[in-house]
Short mmCIF file of C-alpha atoms in Angstrom, two decimals:
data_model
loop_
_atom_site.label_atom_id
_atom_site.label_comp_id
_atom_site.label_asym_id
_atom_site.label_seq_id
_atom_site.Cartn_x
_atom_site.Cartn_y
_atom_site.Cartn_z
CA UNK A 1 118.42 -113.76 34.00
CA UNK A 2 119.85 -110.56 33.86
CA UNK A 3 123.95 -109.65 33.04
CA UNK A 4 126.50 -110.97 35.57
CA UNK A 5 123.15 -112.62 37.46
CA UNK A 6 125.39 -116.32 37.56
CA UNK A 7 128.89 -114.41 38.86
CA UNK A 8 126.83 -114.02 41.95
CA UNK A 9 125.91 -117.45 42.10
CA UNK A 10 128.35 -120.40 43.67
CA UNK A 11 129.77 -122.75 41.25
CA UNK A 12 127.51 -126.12 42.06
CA UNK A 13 129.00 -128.96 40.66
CA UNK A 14 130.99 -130.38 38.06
CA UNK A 15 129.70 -131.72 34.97
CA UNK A 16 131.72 -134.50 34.20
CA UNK A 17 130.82 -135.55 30.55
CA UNK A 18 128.83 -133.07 29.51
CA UNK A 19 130.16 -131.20 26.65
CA UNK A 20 127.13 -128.74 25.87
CA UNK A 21 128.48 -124.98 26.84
CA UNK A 22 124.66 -124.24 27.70
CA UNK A 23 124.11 -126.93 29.87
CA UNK A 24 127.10 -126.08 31.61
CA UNK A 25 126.04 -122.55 32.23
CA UNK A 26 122.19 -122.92 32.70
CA UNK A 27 123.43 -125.18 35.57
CA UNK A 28 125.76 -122.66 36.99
CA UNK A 29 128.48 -125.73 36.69
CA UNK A 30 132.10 -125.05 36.86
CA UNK A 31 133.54 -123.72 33.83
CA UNK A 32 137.56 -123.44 32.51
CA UNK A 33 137.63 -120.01 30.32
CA UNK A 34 138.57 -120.72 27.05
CA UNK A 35 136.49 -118.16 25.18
CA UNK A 36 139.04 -115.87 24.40
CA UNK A 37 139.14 -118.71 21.37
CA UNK A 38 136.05 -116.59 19.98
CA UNK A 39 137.87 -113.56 19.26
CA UNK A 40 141.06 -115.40 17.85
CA UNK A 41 139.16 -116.80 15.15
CA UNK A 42 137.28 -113.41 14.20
CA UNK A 43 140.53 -111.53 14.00
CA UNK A 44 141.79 -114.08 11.86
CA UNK A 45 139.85 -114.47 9.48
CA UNK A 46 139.90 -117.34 7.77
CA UNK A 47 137.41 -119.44 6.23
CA UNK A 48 138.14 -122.68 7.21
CA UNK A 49 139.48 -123.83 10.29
CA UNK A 50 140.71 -127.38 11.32
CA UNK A 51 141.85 -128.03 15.08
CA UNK A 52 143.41 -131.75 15.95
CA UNK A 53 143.70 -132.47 19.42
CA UNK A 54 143.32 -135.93 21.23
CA UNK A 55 140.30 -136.88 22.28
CA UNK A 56 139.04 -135.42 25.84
CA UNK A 57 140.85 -132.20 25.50
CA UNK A 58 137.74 -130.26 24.84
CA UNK A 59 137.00 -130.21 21.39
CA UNK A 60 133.38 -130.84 21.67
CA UNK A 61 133.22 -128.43 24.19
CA UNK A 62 134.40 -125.41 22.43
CA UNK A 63 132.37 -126.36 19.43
CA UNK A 64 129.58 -125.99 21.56
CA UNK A 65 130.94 -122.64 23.11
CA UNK A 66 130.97 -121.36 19.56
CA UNK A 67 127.76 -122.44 18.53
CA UNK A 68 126.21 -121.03 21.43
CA UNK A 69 127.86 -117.67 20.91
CA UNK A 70 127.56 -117.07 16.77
CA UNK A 71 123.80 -118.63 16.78
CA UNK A 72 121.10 -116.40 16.71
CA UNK A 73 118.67 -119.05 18.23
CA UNK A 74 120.34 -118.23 21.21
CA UNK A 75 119.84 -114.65 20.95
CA UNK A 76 117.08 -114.55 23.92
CA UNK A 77 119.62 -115.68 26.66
CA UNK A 78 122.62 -113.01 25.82
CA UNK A 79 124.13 -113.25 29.55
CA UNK A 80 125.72 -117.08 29.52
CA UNK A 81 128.69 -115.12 28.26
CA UNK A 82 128.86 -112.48 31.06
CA UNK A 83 131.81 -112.87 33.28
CA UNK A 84 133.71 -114.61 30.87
CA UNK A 85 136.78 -113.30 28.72
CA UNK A 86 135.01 -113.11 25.31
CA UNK A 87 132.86 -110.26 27.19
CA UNK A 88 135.49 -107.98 27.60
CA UNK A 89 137.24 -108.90 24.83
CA UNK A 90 134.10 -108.22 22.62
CA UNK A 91 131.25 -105.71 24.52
CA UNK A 92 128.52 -105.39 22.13
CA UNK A 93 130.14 -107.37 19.53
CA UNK A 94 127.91 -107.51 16.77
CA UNK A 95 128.69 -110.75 15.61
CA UNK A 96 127.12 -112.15 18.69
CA UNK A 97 124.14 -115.05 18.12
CA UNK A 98 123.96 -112.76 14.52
CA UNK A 99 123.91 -116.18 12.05
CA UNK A 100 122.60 -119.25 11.50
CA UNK A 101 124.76 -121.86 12.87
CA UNK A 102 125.06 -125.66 11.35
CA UNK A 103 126.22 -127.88 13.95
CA UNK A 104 127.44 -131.14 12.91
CA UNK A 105 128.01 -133.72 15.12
CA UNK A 106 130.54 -137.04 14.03
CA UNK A 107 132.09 -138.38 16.98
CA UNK A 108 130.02 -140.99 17.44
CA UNK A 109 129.79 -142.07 13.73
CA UNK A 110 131.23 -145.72 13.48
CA UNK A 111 131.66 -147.84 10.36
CA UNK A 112 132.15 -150.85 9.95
CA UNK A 113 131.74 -150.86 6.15
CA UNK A 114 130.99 -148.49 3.91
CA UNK A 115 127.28 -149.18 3.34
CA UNK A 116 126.76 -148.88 7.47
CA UNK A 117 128.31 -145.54 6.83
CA UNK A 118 125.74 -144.12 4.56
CA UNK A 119 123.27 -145.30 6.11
CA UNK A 120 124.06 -143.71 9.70
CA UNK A 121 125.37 -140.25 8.15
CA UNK A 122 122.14 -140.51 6.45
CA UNK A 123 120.11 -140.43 9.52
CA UNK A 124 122.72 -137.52 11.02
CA UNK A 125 121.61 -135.32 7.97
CA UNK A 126 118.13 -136.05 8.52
CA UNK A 127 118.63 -135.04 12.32
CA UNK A 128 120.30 -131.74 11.30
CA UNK A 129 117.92 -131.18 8.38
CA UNK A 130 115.08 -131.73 11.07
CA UNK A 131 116.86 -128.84 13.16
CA UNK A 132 115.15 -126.30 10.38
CA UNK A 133 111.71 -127.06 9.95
CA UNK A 134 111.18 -123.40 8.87
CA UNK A 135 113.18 -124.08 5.53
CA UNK A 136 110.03 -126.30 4.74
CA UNK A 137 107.68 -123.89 4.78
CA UNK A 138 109.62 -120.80 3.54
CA UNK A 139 108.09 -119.55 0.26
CA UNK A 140 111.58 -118.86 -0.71
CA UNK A 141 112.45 -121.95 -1.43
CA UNK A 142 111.97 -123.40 -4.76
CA UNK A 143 110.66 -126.91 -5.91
CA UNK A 144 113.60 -128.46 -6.44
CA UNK A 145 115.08 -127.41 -2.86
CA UNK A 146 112.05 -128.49 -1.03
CA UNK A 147 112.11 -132.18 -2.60
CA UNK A 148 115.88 -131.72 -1.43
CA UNK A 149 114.56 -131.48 1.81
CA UNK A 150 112.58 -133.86 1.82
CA UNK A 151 114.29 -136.36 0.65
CA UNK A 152 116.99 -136.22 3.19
CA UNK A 153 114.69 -135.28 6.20
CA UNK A 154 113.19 -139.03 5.01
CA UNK A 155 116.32 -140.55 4.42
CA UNK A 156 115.56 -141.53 1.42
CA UNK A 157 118.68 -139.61 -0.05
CA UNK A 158 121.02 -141.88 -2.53
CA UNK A 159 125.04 -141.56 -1.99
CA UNK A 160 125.14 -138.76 -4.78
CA UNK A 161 122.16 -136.41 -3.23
CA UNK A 162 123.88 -137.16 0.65
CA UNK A 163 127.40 -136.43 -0.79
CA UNK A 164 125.99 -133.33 -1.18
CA UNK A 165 123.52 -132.49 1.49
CA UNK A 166 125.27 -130.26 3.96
CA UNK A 167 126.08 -127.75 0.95
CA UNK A 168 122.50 -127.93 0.12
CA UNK A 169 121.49 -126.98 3.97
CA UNK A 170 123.61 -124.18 4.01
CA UNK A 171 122.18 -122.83 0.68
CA UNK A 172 118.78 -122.98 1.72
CA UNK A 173 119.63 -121.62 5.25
CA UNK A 174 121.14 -118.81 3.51
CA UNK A 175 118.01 -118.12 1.16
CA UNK A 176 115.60 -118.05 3.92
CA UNK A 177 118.03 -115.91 6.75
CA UNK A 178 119.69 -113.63 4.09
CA UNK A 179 122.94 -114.50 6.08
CA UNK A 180 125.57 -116.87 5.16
CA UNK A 181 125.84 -119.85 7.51
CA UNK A 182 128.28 -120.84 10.07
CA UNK A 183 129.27 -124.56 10.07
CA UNK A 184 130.88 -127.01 13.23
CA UNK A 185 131.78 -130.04 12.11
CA UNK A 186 133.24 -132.28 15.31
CA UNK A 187 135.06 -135.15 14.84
CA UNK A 188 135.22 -135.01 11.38
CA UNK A 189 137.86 -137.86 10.86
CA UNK A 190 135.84 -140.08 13.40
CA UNK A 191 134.10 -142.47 10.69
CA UNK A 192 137.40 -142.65 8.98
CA UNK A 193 139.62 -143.77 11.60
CA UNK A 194 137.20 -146.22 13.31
CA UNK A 195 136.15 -147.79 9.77
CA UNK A 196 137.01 -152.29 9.61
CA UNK A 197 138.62 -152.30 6.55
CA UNK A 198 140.88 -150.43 3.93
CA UNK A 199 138.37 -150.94 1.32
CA UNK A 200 135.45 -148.88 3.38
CA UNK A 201 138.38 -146.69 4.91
CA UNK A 202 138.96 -145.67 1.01
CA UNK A 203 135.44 -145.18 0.17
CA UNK A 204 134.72 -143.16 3.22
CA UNK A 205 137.64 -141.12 2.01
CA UNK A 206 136.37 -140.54 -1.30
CA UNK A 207 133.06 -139.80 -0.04
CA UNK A 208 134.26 -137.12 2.64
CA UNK A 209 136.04 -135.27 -0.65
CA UNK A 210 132.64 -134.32 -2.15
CA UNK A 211 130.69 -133.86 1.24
CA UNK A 212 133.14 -131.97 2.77
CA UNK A 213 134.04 -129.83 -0.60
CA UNK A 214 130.33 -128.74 -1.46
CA UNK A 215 129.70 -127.04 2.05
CA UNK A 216 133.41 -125.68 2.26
CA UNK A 217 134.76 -124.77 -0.67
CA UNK A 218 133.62 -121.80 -2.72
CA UNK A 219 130.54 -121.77 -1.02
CA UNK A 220 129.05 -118.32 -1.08
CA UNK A 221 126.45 -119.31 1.50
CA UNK A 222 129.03 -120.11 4.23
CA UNK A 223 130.49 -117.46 6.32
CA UNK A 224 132.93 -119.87 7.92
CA UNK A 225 133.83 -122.98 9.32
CA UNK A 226 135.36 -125.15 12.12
CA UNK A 227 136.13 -128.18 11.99
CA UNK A 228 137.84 -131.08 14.91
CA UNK A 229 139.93 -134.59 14.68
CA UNK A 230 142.31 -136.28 15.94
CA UNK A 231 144.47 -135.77 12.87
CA UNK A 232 144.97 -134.10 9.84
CA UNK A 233 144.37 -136.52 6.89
CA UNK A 234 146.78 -136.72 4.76
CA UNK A 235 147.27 -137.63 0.34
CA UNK A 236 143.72 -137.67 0.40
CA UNK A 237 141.96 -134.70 -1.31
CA UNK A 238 139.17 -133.76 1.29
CA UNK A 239 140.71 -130.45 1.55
CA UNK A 240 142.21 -130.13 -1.83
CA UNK A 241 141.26 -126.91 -3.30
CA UNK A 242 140.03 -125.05 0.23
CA UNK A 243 140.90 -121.78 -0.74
CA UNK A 244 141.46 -120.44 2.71
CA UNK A 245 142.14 -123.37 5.09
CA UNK A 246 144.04 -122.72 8.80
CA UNK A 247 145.23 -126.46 10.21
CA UNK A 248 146.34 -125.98 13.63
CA UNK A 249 147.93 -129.45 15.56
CA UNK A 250 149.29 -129.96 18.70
CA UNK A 251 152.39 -128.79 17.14
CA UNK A 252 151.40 -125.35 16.42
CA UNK A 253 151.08 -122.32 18.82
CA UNK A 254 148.61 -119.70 17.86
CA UNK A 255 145.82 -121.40 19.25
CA UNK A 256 147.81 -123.67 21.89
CA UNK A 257 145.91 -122.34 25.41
CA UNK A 258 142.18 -123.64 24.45
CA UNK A 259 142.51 -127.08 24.24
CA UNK A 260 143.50 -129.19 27.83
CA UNK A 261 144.32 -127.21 31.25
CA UNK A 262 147.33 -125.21 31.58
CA UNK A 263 149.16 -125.09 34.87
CA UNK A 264 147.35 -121.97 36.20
CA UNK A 265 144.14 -123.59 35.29
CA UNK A 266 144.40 -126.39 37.26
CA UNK A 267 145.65 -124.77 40.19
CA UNK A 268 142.66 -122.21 40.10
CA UNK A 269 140.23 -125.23 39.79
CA UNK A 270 141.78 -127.08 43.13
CA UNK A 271 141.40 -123.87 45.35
CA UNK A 272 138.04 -123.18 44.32
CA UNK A 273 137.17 -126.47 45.70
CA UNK A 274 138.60 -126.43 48.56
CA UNK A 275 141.95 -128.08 48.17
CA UNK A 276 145.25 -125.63 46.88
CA UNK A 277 147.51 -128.21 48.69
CA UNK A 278 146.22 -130.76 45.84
CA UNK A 279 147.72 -129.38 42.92
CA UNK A 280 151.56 -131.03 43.33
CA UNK A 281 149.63 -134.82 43.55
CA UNK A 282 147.49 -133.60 40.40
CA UNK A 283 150.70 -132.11 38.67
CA UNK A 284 152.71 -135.61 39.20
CA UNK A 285 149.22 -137.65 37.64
CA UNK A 286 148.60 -135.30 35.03
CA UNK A 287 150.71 -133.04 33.36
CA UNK A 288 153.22 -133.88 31.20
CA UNK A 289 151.45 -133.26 27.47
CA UNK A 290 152.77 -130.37 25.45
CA UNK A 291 150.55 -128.30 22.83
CA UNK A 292 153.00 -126.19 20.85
CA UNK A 293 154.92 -124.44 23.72
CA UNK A 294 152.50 -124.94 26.36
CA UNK A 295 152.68 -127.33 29.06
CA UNK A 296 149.02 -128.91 28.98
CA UNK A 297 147.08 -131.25 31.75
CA UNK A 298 144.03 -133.71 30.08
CA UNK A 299 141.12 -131.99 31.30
CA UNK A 300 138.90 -134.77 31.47
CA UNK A 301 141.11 -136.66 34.08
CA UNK A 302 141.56 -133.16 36.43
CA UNK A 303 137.77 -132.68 36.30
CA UNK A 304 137.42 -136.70 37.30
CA UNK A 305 140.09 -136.43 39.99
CA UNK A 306 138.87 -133.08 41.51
CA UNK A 307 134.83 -134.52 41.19
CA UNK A 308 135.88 -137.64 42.82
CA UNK A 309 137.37 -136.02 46.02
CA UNK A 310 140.76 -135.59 44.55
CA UNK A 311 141.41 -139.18 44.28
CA UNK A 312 143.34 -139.92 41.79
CA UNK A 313 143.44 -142.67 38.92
CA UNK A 314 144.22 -142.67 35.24
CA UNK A 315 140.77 -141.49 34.36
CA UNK A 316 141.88 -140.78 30.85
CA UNK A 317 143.44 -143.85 29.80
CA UNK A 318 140.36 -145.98 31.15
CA UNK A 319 137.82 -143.93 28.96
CA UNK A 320 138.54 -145.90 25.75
CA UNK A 321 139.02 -144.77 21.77
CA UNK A 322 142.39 -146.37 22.22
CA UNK A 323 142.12 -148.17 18.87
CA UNK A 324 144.81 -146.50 16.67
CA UNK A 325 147.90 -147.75 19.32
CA UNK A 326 146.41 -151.45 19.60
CA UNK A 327 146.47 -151.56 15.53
CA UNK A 328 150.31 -149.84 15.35
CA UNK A 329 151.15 -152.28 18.28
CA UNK A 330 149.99 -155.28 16.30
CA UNK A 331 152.03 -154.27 13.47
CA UNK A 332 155.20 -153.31 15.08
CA UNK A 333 158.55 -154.20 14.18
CA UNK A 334 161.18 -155.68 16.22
CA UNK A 335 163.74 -152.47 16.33
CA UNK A 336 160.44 -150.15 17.40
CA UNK A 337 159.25 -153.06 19.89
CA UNK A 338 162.41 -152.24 22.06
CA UNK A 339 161.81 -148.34 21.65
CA UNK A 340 158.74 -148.99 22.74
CA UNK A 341 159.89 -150.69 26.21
CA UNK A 342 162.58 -147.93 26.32
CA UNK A 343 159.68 -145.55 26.46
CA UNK A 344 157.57 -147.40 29.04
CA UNK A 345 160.86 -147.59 31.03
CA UNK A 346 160.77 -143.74 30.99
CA UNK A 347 163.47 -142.66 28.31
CA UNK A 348 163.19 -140.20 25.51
CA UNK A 349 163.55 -140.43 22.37
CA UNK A 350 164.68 -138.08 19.53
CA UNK A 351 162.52 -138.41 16.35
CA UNK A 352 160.88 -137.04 13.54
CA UNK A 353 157.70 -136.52 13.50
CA UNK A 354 154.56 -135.47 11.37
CA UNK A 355 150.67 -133.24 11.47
CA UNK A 356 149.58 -135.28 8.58
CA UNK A 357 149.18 -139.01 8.55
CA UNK A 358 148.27 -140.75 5.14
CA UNK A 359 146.23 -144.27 6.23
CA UNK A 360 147.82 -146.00 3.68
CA UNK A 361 151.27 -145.45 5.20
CA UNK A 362 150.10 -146.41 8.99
CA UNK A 363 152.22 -148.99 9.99
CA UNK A 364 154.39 -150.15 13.15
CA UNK A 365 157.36 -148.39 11.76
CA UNK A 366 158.46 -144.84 11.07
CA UNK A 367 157.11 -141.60 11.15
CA UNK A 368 153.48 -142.99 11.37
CA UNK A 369 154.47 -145.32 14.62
CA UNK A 370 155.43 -142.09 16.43
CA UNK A 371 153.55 -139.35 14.66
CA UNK A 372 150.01 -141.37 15.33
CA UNK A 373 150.76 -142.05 19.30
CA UNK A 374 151.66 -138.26 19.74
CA UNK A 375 148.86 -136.93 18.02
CA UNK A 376 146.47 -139.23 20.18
CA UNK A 377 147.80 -138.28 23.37
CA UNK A 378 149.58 -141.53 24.22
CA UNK A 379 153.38 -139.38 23.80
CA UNK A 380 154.50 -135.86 24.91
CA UNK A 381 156.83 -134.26 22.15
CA UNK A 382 159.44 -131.18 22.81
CA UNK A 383 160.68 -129.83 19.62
CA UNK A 384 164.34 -129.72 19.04
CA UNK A 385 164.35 -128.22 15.67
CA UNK A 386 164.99 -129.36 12.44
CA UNK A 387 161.72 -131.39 12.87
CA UNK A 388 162.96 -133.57 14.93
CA UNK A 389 161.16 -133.97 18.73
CA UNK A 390 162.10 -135.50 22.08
CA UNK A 391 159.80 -137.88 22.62
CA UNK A 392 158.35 -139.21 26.18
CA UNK A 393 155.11 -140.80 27.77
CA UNK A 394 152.97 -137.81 29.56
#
């Protein structure tokens, strides 16, 4: 397929679901332009890079969009790029599909307790070690290294060797390319948040602080990294010590326009299916959430009401992972029980809120309470300074 060869195609279909950039663009499928997010992170230049978003506001997607664009397996197919922003942003950018990419995928990692935990991320490093059968045969690999290999492509890696595997991958990766490594992680605070009990919450924790420290900090064989979540962890040390880590929340505005719809967006997306007179019934379903100054619309639900004939329905709320406000709910208090019902009544309230949330402080009450149902998309918060926020449901 030759450069601009799909601008002269019609868009086809949506692809509700689908979170693979390639897909999407192999199928010719309609696509929101958030690519410009490429050249953002090149110019600045860090070396780790956390995003926290809610869930369904197209984390997994851009991962995938920057996988496909750094990773020089996808070298052969240049053009899935053409006609999109990054392309004129970056013609003949040489960092294009130039490294090895390690792509990392935790969203759907549940556990229940801590030896379930092992024993799934176990067979997720086994997957990804799987994804490099060259390192296997490469003559530049020593002994040791290949028995590394092979003992996690067979899981039959203990905690110590697994707390360690993706910092192993991206060594070996690096031996055999000659180029330092690239790693996506999505979802990284997945296992943690969905875990049964404080005990394997804790040990998860612990865990994460060597796993997550061996590939990312001081690690001469990675060029950078991305990571997603729903939240920034905090008072635990998995990112103690990262010499050069950017955290960006839904407070924060550098990087605001890449995750949801913005206003434009969504009004683009109705009249290029048919239906411009649509966009005041989406705007009174869907908008409402704020990312840093930006007024933002969950792009899951617009793609769901648009797909289904512009019917709409609360698509979002419906599609699960809602288990953070059920536990704050349980625990809630009787003064924050009536704020509650103030907010499902349709006030606004003026609080205080937090990026970080430390599990051992999660409770019904306080910053947590309020912090926790913002971060997770269940609250829309308008700063008023002095850390303080006007709070609201979407």
């Amino acid at each position: 397929m030759r450069e601009g060869s799909r601008l002269r195609e019609p868009i086809r279909s949506i692809k509700i679901g689908t979170d693979d950039f390639n897909k999407i663009r192999d199928k010719n499928a309609y696509y929101v332009d958030k690519t410009a997010l490429i050249d953002d992170i090149i110019n600045l230049d860090s070396e780790v890079y956390l995003f926290t978003r809610p869930r369904r506001f197209g984390k997994s997607l851009n991962l995938s969009m920057l996988d496909s664009y750094f990773n020089l397996r996808y070298a052969d197919d240049p053009d899935r790029f053409a006609g999109l922003r990054i392309s004129e942003l970056r013609p003949n950018d040489p960092e294009k599909n130039s490294n090895p990419v390690v792509h990392l995928n935790l969203k759907d990692l549940k556990a229940p307790d801590y030896g379930w935990f092992l024993k799934a991320l176990g067979g997720k490093m086994s997957r990804l070690y799987r994804m490099f059968p060259e390192l296997k045969e490469s003559d530049l690999l020593d002994e040791r290294q290949k028995q590394i290999y092979n003992e996690i492509f067979m899981e039959h890696a203990d905690e110590t060797l697994l707390s360690s595997s993706l910092g192993h991958l991206t060594e070996m990766i690096e031996t055999v390319y000659g180029k330092p490594v690239i790693v996506l992680i999505d979802e990284y605070d997945n296992a943690v948040n969905e875990a049964a009990t404080l005990d394997a919450r804790r040990s998860i924790l612990g865990f994460y602080s060597t796993f997550l420290s061996e590939a990312l900090k001081s690690n001469r064989s990675l060029k950078f990294a991305v990571l997603t979540g729903v939240m920034q962890i905090a008072k635990a040390s998995i990112f103690s010590g990262l010499n050069n880590l950017y955290t960006d929340s839904i407070f924060d505005t550098r990087f605001q326009e890449y995750w949801g719809f913005s206003e434009d967006e969504v009004k683009k997306l109705c009249a290029d299916f048919g239906h411009p007179e649509r966009f005041e019934e989406a705007k009174s379903w869907y908008d409402g959430y704020r990312f840093g100054d930006v007024e933002v619309y969950n792009p899951f639900s617009i793609m769901n009401y648009v797909s289904e004939k512009f019917e709409p329905a609360s698509y979002w709320v419906n599609s699960g992972g809602d288990w953070i406000v059920r536990k704050l709910l349980k625990s809630i208090d009787d003064r924050n029980y009536g704020n509650i019902l103030k907010l499902l009544a349709g006030e606004a309230l003026t609080r205080e809120l937090s990026p970080t949330v430390a599990y051992s402080e999660i409770s019904g009450a306080g910053i947590s309470l309020y912090s926790l149902m913002t971060m997770t998309g269940y609250l829309r918060a308008v700063p008023i300074g002095d850390g303080d926020y006007n709070i609201s449901l979407p």
